[in-house]
Each structure stands twice: as structure tokens, then as C-alpha cells.
Coordinates of C-alpha atoms in Angstrom, one line a residue:
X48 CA 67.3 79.8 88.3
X49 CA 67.0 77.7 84.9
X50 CA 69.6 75.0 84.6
X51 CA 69.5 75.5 80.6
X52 CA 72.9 75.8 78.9
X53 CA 72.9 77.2 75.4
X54 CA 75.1 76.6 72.6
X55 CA 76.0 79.6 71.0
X56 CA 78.5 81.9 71.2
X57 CA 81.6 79.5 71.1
X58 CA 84.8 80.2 73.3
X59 CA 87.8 77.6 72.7
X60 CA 90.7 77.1 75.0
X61 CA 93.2 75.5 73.7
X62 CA 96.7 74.3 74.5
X63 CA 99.2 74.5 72.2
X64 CA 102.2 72.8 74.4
X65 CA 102.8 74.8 77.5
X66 CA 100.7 77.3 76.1
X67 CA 96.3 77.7 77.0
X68 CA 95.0 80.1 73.7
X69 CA 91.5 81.3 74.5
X70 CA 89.4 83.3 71.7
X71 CA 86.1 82.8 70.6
X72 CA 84.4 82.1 67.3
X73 CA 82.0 86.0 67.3
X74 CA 85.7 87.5 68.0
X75 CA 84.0 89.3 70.9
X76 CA 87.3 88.6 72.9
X77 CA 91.0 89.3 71.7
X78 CA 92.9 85.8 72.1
X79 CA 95.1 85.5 75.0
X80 CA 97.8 83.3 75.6
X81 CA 97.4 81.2 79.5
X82 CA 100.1 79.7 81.3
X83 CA 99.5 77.7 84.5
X84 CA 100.9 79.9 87.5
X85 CA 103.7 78.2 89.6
X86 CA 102.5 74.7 91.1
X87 CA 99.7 74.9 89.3
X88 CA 98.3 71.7 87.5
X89 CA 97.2 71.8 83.8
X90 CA 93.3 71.0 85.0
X91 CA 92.8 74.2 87.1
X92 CA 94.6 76.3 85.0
X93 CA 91.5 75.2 82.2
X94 CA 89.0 75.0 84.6
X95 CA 89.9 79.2 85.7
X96 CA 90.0 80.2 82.0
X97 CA 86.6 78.8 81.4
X98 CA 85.6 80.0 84.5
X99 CA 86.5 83.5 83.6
X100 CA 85.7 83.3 80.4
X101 CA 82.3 82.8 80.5
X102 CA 82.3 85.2 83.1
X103 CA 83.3 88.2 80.9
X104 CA 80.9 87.0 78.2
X105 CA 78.3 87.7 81.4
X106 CA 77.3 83.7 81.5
X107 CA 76.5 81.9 84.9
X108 CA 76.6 78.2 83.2
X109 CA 78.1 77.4 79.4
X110 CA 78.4 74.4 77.6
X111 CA 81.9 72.9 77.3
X112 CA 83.7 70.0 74.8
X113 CA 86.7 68.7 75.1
X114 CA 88.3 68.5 71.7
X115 CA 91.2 66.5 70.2
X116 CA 91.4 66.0 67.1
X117 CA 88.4 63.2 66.3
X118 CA 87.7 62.6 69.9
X119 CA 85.3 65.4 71.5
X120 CA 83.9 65.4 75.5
X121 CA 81.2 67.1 76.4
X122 CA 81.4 69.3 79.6
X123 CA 79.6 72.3 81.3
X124 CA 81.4 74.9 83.4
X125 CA 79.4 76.4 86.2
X126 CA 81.2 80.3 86.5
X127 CA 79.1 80.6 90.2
X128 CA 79.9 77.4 91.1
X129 CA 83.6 77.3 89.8
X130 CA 83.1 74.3 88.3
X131 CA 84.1 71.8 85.4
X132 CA 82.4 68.8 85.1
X133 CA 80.8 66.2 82.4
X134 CA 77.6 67.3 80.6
X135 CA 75.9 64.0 81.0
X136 CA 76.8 62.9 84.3
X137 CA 74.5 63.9 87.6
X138 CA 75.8 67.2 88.7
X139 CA 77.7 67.1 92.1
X140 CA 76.8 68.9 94.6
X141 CA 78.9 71.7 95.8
X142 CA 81.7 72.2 96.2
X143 CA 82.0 69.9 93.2
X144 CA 85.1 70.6 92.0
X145 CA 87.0 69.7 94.9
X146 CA 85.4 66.8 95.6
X147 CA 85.7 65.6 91.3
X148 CA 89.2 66.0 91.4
X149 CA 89.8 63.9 94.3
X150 CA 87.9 61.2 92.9
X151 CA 90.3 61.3 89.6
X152 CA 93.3 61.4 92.4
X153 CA 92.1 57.9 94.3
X154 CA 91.8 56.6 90.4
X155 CA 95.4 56.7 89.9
X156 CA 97.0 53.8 88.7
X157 CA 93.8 51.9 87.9
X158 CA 93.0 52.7 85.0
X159 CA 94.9 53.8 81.6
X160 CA 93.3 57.3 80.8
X161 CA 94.2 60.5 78.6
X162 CA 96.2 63.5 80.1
X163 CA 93.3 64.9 78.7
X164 CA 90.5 63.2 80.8
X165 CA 93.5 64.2 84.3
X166 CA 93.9 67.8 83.0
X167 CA 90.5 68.9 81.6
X168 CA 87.5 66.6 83.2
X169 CA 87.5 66.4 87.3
X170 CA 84.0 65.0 87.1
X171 CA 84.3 62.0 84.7
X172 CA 85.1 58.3 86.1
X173 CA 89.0 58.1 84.8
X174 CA 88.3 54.4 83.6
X175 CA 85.1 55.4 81.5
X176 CA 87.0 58.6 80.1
X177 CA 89.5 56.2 79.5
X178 CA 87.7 53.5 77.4
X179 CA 86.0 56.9 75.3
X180 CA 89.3 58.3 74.8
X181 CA 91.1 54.9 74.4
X182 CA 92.7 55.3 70.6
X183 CA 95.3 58.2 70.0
X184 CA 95.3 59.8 73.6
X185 CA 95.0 56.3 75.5
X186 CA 98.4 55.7 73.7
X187 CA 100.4 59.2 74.8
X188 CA 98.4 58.9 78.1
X189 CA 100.0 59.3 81.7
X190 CA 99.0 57.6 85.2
X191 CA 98.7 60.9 87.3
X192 CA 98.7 64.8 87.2
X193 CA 102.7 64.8 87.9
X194 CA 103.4 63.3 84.4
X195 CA 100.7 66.3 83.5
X196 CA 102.9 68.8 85.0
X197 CA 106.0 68.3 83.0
X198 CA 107.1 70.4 80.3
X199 CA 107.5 67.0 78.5
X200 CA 104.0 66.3 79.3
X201 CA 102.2 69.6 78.5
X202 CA 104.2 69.6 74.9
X203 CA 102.6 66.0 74.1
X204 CA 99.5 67.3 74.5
X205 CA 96.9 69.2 71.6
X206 CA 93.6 69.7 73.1
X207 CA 90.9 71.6 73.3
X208 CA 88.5 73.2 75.5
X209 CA 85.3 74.1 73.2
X210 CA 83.0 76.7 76.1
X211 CA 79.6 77.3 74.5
X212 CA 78.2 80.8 76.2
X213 CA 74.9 81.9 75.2
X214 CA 74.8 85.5 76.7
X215 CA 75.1 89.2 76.0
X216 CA 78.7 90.6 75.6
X217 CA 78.4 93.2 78.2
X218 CA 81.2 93.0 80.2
X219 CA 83.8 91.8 77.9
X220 CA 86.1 95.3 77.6
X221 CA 86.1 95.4 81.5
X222 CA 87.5 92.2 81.3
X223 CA 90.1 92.4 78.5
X224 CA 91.1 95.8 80.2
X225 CA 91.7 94.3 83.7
X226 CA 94.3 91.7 82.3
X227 CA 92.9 88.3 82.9
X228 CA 93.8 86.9 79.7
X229 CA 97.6 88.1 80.1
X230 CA 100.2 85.3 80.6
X231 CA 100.9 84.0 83.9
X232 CA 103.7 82.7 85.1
X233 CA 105.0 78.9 84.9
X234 CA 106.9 76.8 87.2
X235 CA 110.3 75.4 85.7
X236 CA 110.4 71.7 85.3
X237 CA 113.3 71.4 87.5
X238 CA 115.5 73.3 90.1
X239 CA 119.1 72.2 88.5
X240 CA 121.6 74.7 88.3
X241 CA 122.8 76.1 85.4
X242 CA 126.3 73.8 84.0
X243 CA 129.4 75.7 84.2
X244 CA 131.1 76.9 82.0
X245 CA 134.2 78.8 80.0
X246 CA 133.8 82.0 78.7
X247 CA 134.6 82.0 74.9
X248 CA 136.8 86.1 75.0
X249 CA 138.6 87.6 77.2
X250 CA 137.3 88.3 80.8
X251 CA 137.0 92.0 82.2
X252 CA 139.8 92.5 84.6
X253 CA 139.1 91.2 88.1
X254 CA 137.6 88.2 87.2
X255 CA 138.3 85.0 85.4
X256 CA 137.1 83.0 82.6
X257 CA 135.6 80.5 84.8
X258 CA 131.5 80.9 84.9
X259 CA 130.1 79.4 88.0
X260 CA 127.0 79.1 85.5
X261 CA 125.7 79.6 82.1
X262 CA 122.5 79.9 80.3
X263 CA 122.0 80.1 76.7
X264 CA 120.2 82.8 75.6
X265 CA 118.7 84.6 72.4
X266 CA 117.6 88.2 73.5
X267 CA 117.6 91.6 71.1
X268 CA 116.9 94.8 72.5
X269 CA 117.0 94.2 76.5
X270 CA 119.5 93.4 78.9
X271 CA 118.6 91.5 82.3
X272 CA 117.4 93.1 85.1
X273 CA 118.7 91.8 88.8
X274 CA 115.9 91.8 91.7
X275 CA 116.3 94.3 94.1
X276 CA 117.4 91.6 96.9
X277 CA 120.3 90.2 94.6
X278 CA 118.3 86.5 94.3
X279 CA 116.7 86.9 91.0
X280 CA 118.1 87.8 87.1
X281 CA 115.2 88.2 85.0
X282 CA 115.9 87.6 81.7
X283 CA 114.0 87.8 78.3
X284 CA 114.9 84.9 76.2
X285 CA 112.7 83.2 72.7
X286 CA 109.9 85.1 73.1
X287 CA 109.6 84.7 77.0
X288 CA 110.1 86.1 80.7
X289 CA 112.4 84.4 82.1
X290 CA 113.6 84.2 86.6
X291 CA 117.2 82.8 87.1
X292 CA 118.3 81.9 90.6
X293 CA 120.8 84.5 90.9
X294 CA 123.5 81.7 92.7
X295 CA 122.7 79.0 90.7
X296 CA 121.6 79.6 87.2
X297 CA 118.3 77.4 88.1
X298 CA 115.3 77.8 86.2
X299 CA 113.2 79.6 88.5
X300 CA 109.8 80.1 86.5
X301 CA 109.3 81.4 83.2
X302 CA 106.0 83.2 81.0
X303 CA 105.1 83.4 77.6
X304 CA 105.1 87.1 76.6
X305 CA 102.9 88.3 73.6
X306 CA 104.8 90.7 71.4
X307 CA 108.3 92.1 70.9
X308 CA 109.7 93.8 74.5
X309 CA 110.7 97.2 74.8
X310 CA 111.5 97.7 78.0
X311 CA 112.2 95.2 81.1
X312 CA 112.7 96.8 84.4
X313 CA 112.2 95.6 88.2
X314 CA 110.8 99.0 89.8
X315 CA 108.2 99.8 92.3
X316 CA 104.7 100.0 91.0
X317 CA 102.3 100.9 93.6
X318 CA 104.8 100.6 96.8
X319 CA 105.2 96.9 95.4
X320 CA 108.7 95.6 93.5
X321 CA 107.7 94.6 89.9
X322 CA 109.0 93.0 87.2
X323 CA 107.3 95.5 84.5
X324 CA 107.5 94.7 80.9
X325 CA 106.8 97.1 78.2
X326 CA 105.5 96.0 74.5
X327 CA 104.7 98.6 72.6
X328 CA 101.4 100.0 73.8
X329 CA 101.3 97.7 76.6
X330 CA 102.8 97.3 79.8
X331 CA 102.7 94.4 82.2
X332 CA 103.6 94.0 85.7
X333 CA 104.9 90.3 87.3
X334 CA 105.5 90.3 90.9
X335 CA 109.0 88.8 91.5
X336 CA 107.7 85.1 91.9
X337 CA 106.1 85.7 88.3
X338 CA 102.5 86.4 89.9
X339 CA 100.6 87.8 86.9
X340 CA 99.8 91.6 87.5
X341 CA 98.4 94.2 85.9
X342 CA 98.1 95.5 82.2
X343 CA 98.2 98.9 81.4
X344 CA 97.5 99.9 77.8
X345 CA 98.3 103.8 77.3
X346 CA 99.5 103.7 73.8
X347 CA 103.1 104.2 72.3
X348 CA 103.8 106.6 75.2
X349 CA 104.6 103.9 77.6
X350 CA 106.9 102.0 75.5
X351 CA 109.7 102.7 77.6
X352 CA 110.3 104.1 81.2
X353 CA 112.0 107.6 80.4
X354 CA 113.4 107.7 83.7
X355 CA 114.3 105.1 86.2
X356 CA 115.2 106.0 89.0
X357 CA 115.6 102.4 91.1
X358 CA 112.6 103.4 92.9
X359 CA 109.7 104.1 90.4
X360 CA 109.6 105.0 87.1
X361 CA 107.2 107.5 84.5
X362 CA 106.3 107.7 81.1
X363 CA 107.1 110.7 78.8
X364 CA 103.8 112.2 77.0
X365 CA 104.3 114.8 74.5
X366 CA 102.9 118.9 75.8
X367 CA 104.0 118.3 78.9
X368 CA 102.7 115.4 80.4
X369 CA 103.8 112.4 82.0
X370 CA 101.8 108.7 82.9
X371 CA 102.7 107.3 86.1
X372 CA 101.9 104.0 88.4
X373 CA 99.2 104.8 91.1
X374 CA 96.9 102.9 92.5
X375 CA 96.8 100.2 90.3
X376 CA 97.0 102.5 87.3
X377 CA 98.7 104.6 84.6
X378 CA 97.6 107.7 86.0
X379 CA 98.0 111.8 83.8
X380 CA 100.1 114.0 85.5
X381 CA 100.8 117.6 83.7
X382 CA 104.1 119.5 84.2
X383 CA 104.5 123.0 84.6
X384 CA 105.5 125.2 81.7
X385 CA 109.3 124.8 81.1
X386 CA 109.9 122.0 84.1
X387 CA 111.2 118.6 83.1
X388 CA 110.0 115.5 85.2
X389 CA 113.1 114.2 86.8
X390 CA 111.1 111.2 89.1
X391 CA 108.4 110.1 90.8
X392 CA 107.7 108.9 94.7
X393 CA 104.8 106.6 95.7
X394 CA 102.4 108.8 93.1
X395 CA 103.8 112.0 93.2
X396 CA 105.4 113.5 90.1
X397 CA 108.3 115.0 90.5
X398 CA 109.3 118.3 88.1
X399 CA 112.6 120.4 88.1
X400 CA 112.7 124.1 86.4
X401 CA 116.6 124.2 86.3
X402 CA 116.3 128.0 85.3
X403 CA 115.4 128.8 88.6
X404 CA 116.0 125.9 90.4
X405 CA 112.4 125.3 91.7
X406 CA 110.9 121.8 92.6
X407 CA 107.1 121.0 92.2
X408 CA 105.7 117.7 93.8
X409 CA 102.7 117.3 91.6
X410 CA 100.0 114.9 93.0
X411 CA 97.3 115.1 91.1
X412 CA 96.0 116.1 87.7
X413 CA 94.6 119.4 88.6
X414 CA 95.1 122.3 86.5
X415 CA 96.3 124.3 88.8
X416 CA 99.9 123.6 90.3
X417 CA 101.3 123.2 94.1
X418 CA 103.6 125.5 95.1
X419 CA 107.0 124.8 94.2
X420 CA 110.0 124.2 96.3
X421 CA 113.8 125.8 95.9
X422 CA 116.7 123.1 95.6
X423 CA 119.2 124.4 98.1
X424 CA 122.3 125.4 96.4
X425 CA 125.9 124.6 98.0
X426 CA 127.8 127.0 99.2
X427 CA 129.5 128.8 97.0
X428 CA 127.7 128.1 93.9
X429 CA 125.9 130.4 91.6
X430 CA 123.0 129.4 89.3
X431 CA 122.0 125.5 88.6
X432 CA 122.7 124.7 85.2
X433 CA 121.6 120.7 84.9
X434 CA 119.8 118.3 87.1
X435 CA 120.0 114.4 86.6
X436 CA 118.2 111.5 88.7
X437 CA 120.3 109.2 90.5
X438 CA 120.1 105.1 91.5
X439 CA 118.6 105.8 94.7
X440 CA 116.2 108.5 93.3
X441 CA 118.3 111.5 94.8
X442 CA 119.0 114.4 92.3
X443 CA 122.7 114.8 91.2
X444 CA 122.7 118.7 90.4
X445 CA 125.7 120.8 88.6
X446 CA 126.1 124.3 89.6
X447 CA 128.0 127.1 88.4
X448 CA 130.8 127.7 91.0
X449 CA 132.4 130.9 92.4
X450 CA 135.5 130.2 89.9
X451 CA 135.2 130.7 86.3
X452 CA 134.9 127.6 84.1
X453 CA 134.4 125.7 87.4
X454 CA 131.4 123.9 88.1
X455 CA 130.0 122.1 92.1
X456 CA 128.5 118.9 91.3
X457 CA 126.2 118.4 94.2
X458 CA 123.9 115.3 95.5
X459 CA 120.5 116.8 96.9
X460 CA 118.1 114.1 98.6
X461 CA 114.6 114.2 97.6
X462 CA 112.9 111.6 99.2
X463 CA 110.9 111.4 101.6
X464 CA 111.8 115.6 101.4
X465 CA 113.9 118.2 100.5
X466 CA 117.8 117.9 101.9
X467 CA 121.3 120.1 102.3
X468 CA 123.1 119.2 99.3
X469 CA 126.2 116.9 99.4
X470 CA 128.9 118.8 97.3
X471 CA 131.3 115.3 95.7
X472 CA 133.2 117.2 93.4
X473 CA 134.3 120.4 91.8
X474 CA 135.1 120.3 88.2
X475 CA 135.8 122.2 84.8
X476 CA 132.9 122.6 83.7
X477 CA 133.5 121.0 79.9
X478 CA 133.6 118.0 82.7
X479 CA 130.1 118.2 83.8
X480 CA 128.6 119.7 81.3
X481 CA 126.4 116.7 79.5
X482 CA 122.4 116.0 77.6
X483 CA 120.3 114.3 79.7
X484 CA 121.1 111.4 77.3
X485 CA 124.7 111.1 78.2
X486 CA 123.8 110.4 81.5
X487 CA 124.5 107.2 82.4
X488 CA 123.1 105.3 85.5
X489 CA 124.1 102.4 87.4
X490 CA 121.0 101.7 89.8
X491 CA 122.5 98.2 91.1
X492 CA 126.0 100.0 91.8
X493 CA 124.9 103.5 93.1
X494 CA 126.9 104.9 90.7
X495 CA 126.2 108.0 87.9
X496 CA 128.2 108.7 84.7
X497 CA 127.6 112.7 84.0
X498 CA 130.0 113.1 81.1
X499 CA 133.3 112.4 82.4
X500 CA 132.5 112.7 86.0
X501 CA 132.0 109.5 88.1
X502 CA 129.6 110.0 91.1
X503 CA 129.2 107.4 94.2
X504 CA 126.2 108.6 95.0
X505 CA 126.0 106.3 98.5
X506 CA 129.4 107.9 99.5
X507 CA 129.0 111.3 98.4
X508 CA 132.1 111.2 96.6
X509 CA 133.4 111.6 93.2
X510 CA 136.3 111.1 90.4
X511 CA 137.3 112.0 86.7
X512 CA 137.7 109.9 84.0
X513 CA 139.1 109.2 80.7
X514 CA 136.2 110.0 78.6
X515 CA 132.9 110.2 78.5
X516 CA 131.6 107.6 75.9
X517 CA 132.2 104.6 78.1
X518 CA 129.9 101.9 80.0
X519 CA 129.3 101.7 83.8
X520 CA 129.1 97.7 85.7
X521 CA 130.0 96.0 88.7
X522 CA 130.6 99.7 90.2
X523 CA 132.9 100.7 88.0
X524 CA 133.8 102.3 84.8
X525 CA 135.1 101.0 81.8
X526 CA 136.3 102.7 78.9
X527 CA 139.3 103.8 76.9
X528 CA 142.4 105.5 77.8
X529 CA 144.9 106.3 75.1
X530 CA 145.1 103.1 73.0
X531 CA 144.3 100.8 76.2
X532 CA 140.7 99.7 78.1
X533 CA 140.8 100.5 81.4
X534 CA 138.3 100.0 84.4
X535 CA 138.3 102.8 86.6
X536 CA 136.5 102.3 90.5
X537 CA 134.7 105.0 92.4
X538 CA 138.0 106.0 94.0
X539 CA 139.9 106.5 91.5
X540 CA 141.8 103.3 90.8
X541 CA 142.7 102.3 87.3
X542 CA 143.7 99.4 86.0
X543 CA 143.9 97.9 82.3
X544 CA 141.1 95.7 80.6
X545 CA 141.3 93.3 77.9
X546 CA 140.0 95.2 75.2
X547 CA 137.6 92.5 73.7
X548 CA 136.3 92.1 77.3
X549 CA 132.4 92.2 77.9
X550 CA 131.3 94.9 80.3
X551 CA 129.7 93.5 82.9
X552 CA 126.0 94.0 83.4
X553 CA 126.0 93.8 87.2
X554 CA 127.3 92.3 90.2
X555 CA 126.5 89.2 91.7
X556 CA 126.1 86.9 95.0
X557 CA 129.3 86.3 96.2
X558 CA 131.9 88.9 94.0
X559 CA 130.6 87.0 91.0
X560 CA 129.6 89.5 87.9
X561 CA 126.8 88.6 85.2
X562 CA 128.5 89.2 81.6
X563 CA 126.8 88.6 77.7
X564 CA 128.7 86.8 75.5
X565 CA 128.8 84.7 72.0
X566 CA 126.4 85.3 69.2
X567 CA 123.5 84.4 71.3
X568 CA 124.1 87.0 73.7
X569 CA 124.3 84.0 76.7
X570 CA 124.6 84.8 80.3
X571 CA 127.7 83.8 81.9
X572 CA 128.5 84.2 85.8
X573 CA 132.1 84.6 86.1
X574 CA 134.0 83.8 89.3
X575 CA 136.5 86.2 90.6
X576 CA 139.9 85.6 88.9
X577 CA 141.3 82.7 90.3
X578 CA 138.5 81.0 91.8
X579 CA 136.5 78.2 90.5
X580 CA 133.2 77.3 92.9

């Protein structure tokens, strides 16, 4: 196999603070923003991107330079050997890398060399790098990758990684298709929790002003999402994705994210809890310790999940058609003529015909349909008149009942099959009656707003209230009454509510409730009233 190393087309990864940009000069790849993955150090993090990115130009072995500003090193990446090394010095033998970047660890301390030469260049001598490099990056240089892994560090720092591939293109939409250039995720530079804090308004009834913790924020159009194990909040703040520790406040890791989000949701994806983003045509999964997953480009359809059920979630097509999460893809699923889609479970499409109450589990995108199942009415009841999907992904279904102007709301379980229905409540019907967009659902809580009915969903129980225009937190509602606020709880007890109050998003660790507040939208966990911990 010839050794040669061509020098044309160029690929340059370079970091721009925390940041590794990849593109290339015959634009045959769409740059991509790189971040190291948790515990990662600067170096691999450049060594995988040149890796794979003379892979998915179809190269074995590419030239490399190190660039900063005047200063330029010559390297070559070796994609089979997975390794990064200096173009003039006698080529290790394998595993090279491994044994280079111990080398650079026993020269600690001896020599004054770039972060550059510690990052970038496992096969140089630190001391010659050092004496090459010895003007502008000698002077911001560090002794030792941990000064490299800072966030102080990686912002000193403008290099970059010049990869000359000389090869045919073949290869490169596979590549940019399967996601390798998305952002990964980045360790925080320290565990410290989040300062406490006062909350500048009033606090929603229950709880103080006190927050055990506060974090400055500067989000638009999403609200944070809470893991499904209560540990995480997952935040979009500044143009990134953001995991709080849910007790502390602390910096957990963060990613850069590309465009302006859409949607943020935690939801299964595959069997698997995800932290999905949506971005306008894109969407892109992060596994809750901000692994980088998958991303899916669909077009504008998957902008937003349509329905979210706590368990999985589906995107609305126009004519019928929905785009779901299956194995390890957006996958077509059609729905039957005059059905909606009311969820999905582990690949299977769910549809509802509320007409005549029949259920199709569609698996596939055949043409031709299963055979539908009938949603067992309570007894009593009539003809099904709406169907909404609850937190846990069961179906909270309104019937007419055997008095006039009376309707049965109902709880029928879905998953893994068919159930009895759970009647919770019977109602006027101007009670129940409500679009699919004034439905409102709680997932953390368990809890569903249907116009002015209030549905525990876990308990099978349910309760009226005031109106129908307010918000759903903690487990509770929160609204107006008259001329006052009032928070009303799944059994029926009111109480006023500052007026001014923030809703809160969700509940806690430890009775504590997540709130927004201030012009920056910053998060605040506020202790129960009264307590201060």
C-alpha cells in the first residue's frame, strides 16, 4: 500500500474557543461545529475529527498542518491507523497514538511548550515543538493537558488543524447524513452548585422566595425539560444545550447547538430516553449524559413533536401521514382516511377514528391497513365525541352520557394493549367539550387540562375548575377565579396565588419547584415556604 500523502483537497479543523469548526476549501462538506465529549481532552477530540474526516472524503492517509496564525506544523493523520502524528518524524509503529501521547505525558513539566503542540501533535518531542512554537504560543502556553481542559484554556486558544486529502468524494453524503459532524457534548469546568438566591416577584403559593439555586439564563421559545428520573433540567441557554444537576444547580455538561431551537423534549427514541432537539429541518438526539446521537433531517415537518405523550413522540405530515422514531430513524407512517394520530409505542403508530370509535396500530408503511380495534365505551355512555393523549400515553376519552348535556370522561389504557376504561368524572358537557389545542398536558405531574376539567390520570380521578385558559405545574392548576389567582390541586383544593406569581414549570427533588423569572427568563429553585436549605 503506497505511503504517499497528497495535498489537495484541503479540510481545516479549527477551534474557535470551546468550539472545533471543520469545512473544507472544495465545499464538498457542510461545516460542523465539534465539541470534545465529557472527559475528553482537546487532542483526541482533533485527532477523531481528522480521523473522520478524511474518512468521509474516502482517504486512508492525508496530510495535516497545524496552523496558528504565522506558526504552521506539519502532520499526517493515518484514518486506518487512527493516528496523528508529525510529517517529518519516523512513523511509530502501531498503536502509535497511544504510545505518542504518553510520551508528551512523561514530558510534563520539562519543557515550556504550546497548548497547541499538548492538544494537536502526540507524536512530536514537547521540547522541540516547544522551541518551533516558542514566540506567541510559547507565551499563552500551559505545562499539561489539565490546563488544556479548561474552559479558560480552550478560549485562549486559535488554532488550526489544516488535513490535506487527496481522494474521490464518494462517501461524503453518507457521512454528513449519519451525524458525525453534529455537536457533542462538553464537560463543565466545574461541579459547583448553582449560588442561591431571592426571587425578584412574588412566589406561587406553597413556596417561598428563597431559591436553593439559581442560574442565569437567556432562552426564547423553549421551556426546560426535567429527565425522566428527576436528576437532570436540560435547559437551552445562548445558543446551547445545557444539563443542570437537578439538586444543585451544578453545571452538568453543556453543547453547542447550530441553529435556532424549536422544540426540546426528553422522550424515548428507539426504547432509549433522549434529549431530542428540534431546529427547523433538523432534529438531534443527546442521550441524557449528552452523548451525541443521531440526526434526522426530514424537512419542516419535524419541527416540532405534535404530540408528546411522555413516552414517545411523532411528527405531523400533511395528507395524512406522520414520521416517527424507529430503528434509528424517522420512519413514514400513513393514517387511515379520517383517523387522527393520537401516539406512538416502540414503532407503532397509533390512529383514533373518534366517529366510530375504532383504534388502528399501524406498523408499517404498507398501503394496506391492520385491522382496527374498538375503544371500549363505559357504561352508560353513548357515542365518543373527543379523544386526547395523556402523560403516561393512556387515552383520556369524552363520551356522550345517558343524560342530556352530560358527558363520561373516561381513561382507556393503551399500552402495552387495549384496557376497561376508568370513568373519573361526569360533567356538562360545555365542561369537556375542548380543540385538541386546548388540551393541556402535564407529563411530569400526570395530570391533563381538557377545557375546565382537571384529570389525575395516575389516580383515575377528576375535578372542575374555574376556567379553562389557565396553566398546569407542580400538579396543579393555576388560574383565575373572579378577580383572584388561585391554585387548584387534583382534589379539589383551592387556595389563592399572588397574582404576579410565576407558574411553576415542574416539580423538583425534595418539594422544591423549578420557576422562570426576570427579563432573562433565569431558573430559580424555590424551597418550600419557610424553608431555606
Amino acid at each position: 500500500m503506497s505511503t504517499a500523502v497528497p495535498a489537495w483537497p484541503i479540510i481545516s479543523l479549527r477551534w474557535e474557543g470551546e468550539i472545533l469548526v471543520v469545512s473544507d476549501s472544495d465545499a464538498a462538506l457542510d461545516p460542523r461545529r465539534v465539541l470534545p465529549i465529557p472527559g475528553e481532552d482537546p487532542f483526541e477530540t482533533s485527532r477523531r475529527a481528522a480521523v473522520k474526516a478524511c474518512t468521509a472524503l474516502g482517504m486512508e492517509r492525508a496530510r495535516v498542518q497545524g496552523v496558528d496564525g504565522d506558526d504552521v506544523v506539519s502532520l499526517i493523520v493515518d484514518a486506518r491507523e487512527g493516528t496523528l502524528t508529525e510529517a517529518h518524524a519516523p512513523s511509530a509503529p502501531a498503536p502509535a497514538f497511544d504510545r505518542a501521547h504518553s510520551a508528551l505525558e512523561d514530558a510534563r513539566g520539562r519543557a515550556e511548550h504550546s497548548r497547541f503542540s499538548r492538544v494537536l501533535v502526540p507524536g512530536l518531542a514537547a521540547a522541540s515543538l516547544g522551541a518551533r512554537l516558542s514566540g506567541r504560543l510559547g507565551a499563552r502556553a500551559a505545562a499539561g493537558t489539565a490546563w488544556a481542559r479548561t474552559r479558560k484554556g480552550r478560549r485562549a486558544l486559535t488554532a488550526a488543524v489544516v488535513v490535506a486529502c487527496a481522494a474521490a468524494t464518494a462517501g461524503v453524503v453518507g457521512a454528513r447524513q449519519a451525524g458525525w459532524f453534529a455537536p457533542t457534548a462538553q464537560s463543565a469546568q466545574a461541579a459547583a452548585p448553582a449560588p442561591a438566591g431571592q426571587l425578584p416577584v412574588y412566589a406561587p403559593v406553597g413556596w417561598g422566595t428563597f431559591a436553593s439555586w439559581t442560574v442565569p439564563a437567556s432562552r426564547t421559545n423553549v421551556a426546560p425539560v426535567l429527565s425522566p428520573d428527576g436528576n437532570r433540567v436540560i435547559t437551552v441557554s445562548s445558543g446551547r444545550l445545557e444539563a443542570l444537576d437537578a439538586r444543585t444547580g451544578a453545571l452538568v455538561w453543556s453543547t453547542a447547538l447550530e441553529g435556532s431551537v424549536s422544540s426540546l423534549r426528553v422522550m424515548a427514541v428507539d426504547g432509549e430516553q433522549k434529549v431530542v432537539v428540534a431546529d427547523g429541518s433538523k432534529v438531534r438526539t443527546f442521550g441524557l449524559d449528552g452523548a451525541p446521537g443521531t440526526v434526522f433531517e426530514a424537512g419542516d415537518a419535524t419541527a416540532r413533536p405534535v404530540v408528546d405523550t411522555g413516552r414517545e413522540a411523532f411528527f405531523s405530515l400533511p395528507d395524512q401521514r406522520a414520521m416517527i422514531f424507529t430503528h434509528g430513524s424517522l420512519s413514514l407512517r400513513r393514517i387511515p382516511a379520517g383517523a387522527v394520530a393520537v401516539g406512538v409505542d416502540r414503532g407503532t403508530l397509533l390512529a383514533v377514528e373518534v366517529s366510530t370509535a375504532r383504534l388502528w396500530r399501524i406498523g408499517s408503511d404498507a398501503v394496506q391497513f391492520p385491522s382496527p380495534s374498538t375503544i371500549p365505551a363505559p357504561q352508560g355512555a353513548t357515542k365518543l365525541t373527543a379523544v386526547y393523549t395523556a402523560a403516561d400515553g393512556s387515552l383520556v376519552t369524552v363520551w356522550d352520557g345517558p343524560v342530556k348535556d352530560r358527558s363520561v370522561v373516561a381513561v382507556v389504557p393503551v399500552f402495552p394493549q387495549l384496557g376497561a376504561p376508568t370513568v373519573v368524572k361526569e360533567v356538562a358537557s360545555s365542561s369537556a367539550a375542548s380543540s385538541t389545542s386546548a388540551v393541556v398536558v402535564d407529563r411530569y405531574a400526570g395530570t391533563v387540562l381538557v377545557n375546565r376539567v382537571l384529570i389525575d390520570t395516575a389516580a383515575g380521578t377528576a375535578v372542575e375548575v374555574p376556567g379553562s385558559s389557565g396553566k398546569l405545574g407542580a400538579g396543579f392548576w393555576w388560574g383565575s377565579q373572579g378577580q383572584a389567582t388561585v391554585r387548584v390541586g387534583t382534589a379539589g383544593d383551592t387556595v389563592n396565588s399572588p397574582s404576579d406569581a410565576p407558574v411553576p414549570l415542574f416539580a423538583l427533588p425534595d418539594h422544591r419547584v423549578l420557576v422562570e423569572a426576570g427579563t432573562d427568563q433565569s431558573l430559580y429553585a424555590l424551597a418550600p415556604e419557610g424553608e431555606k436549605k
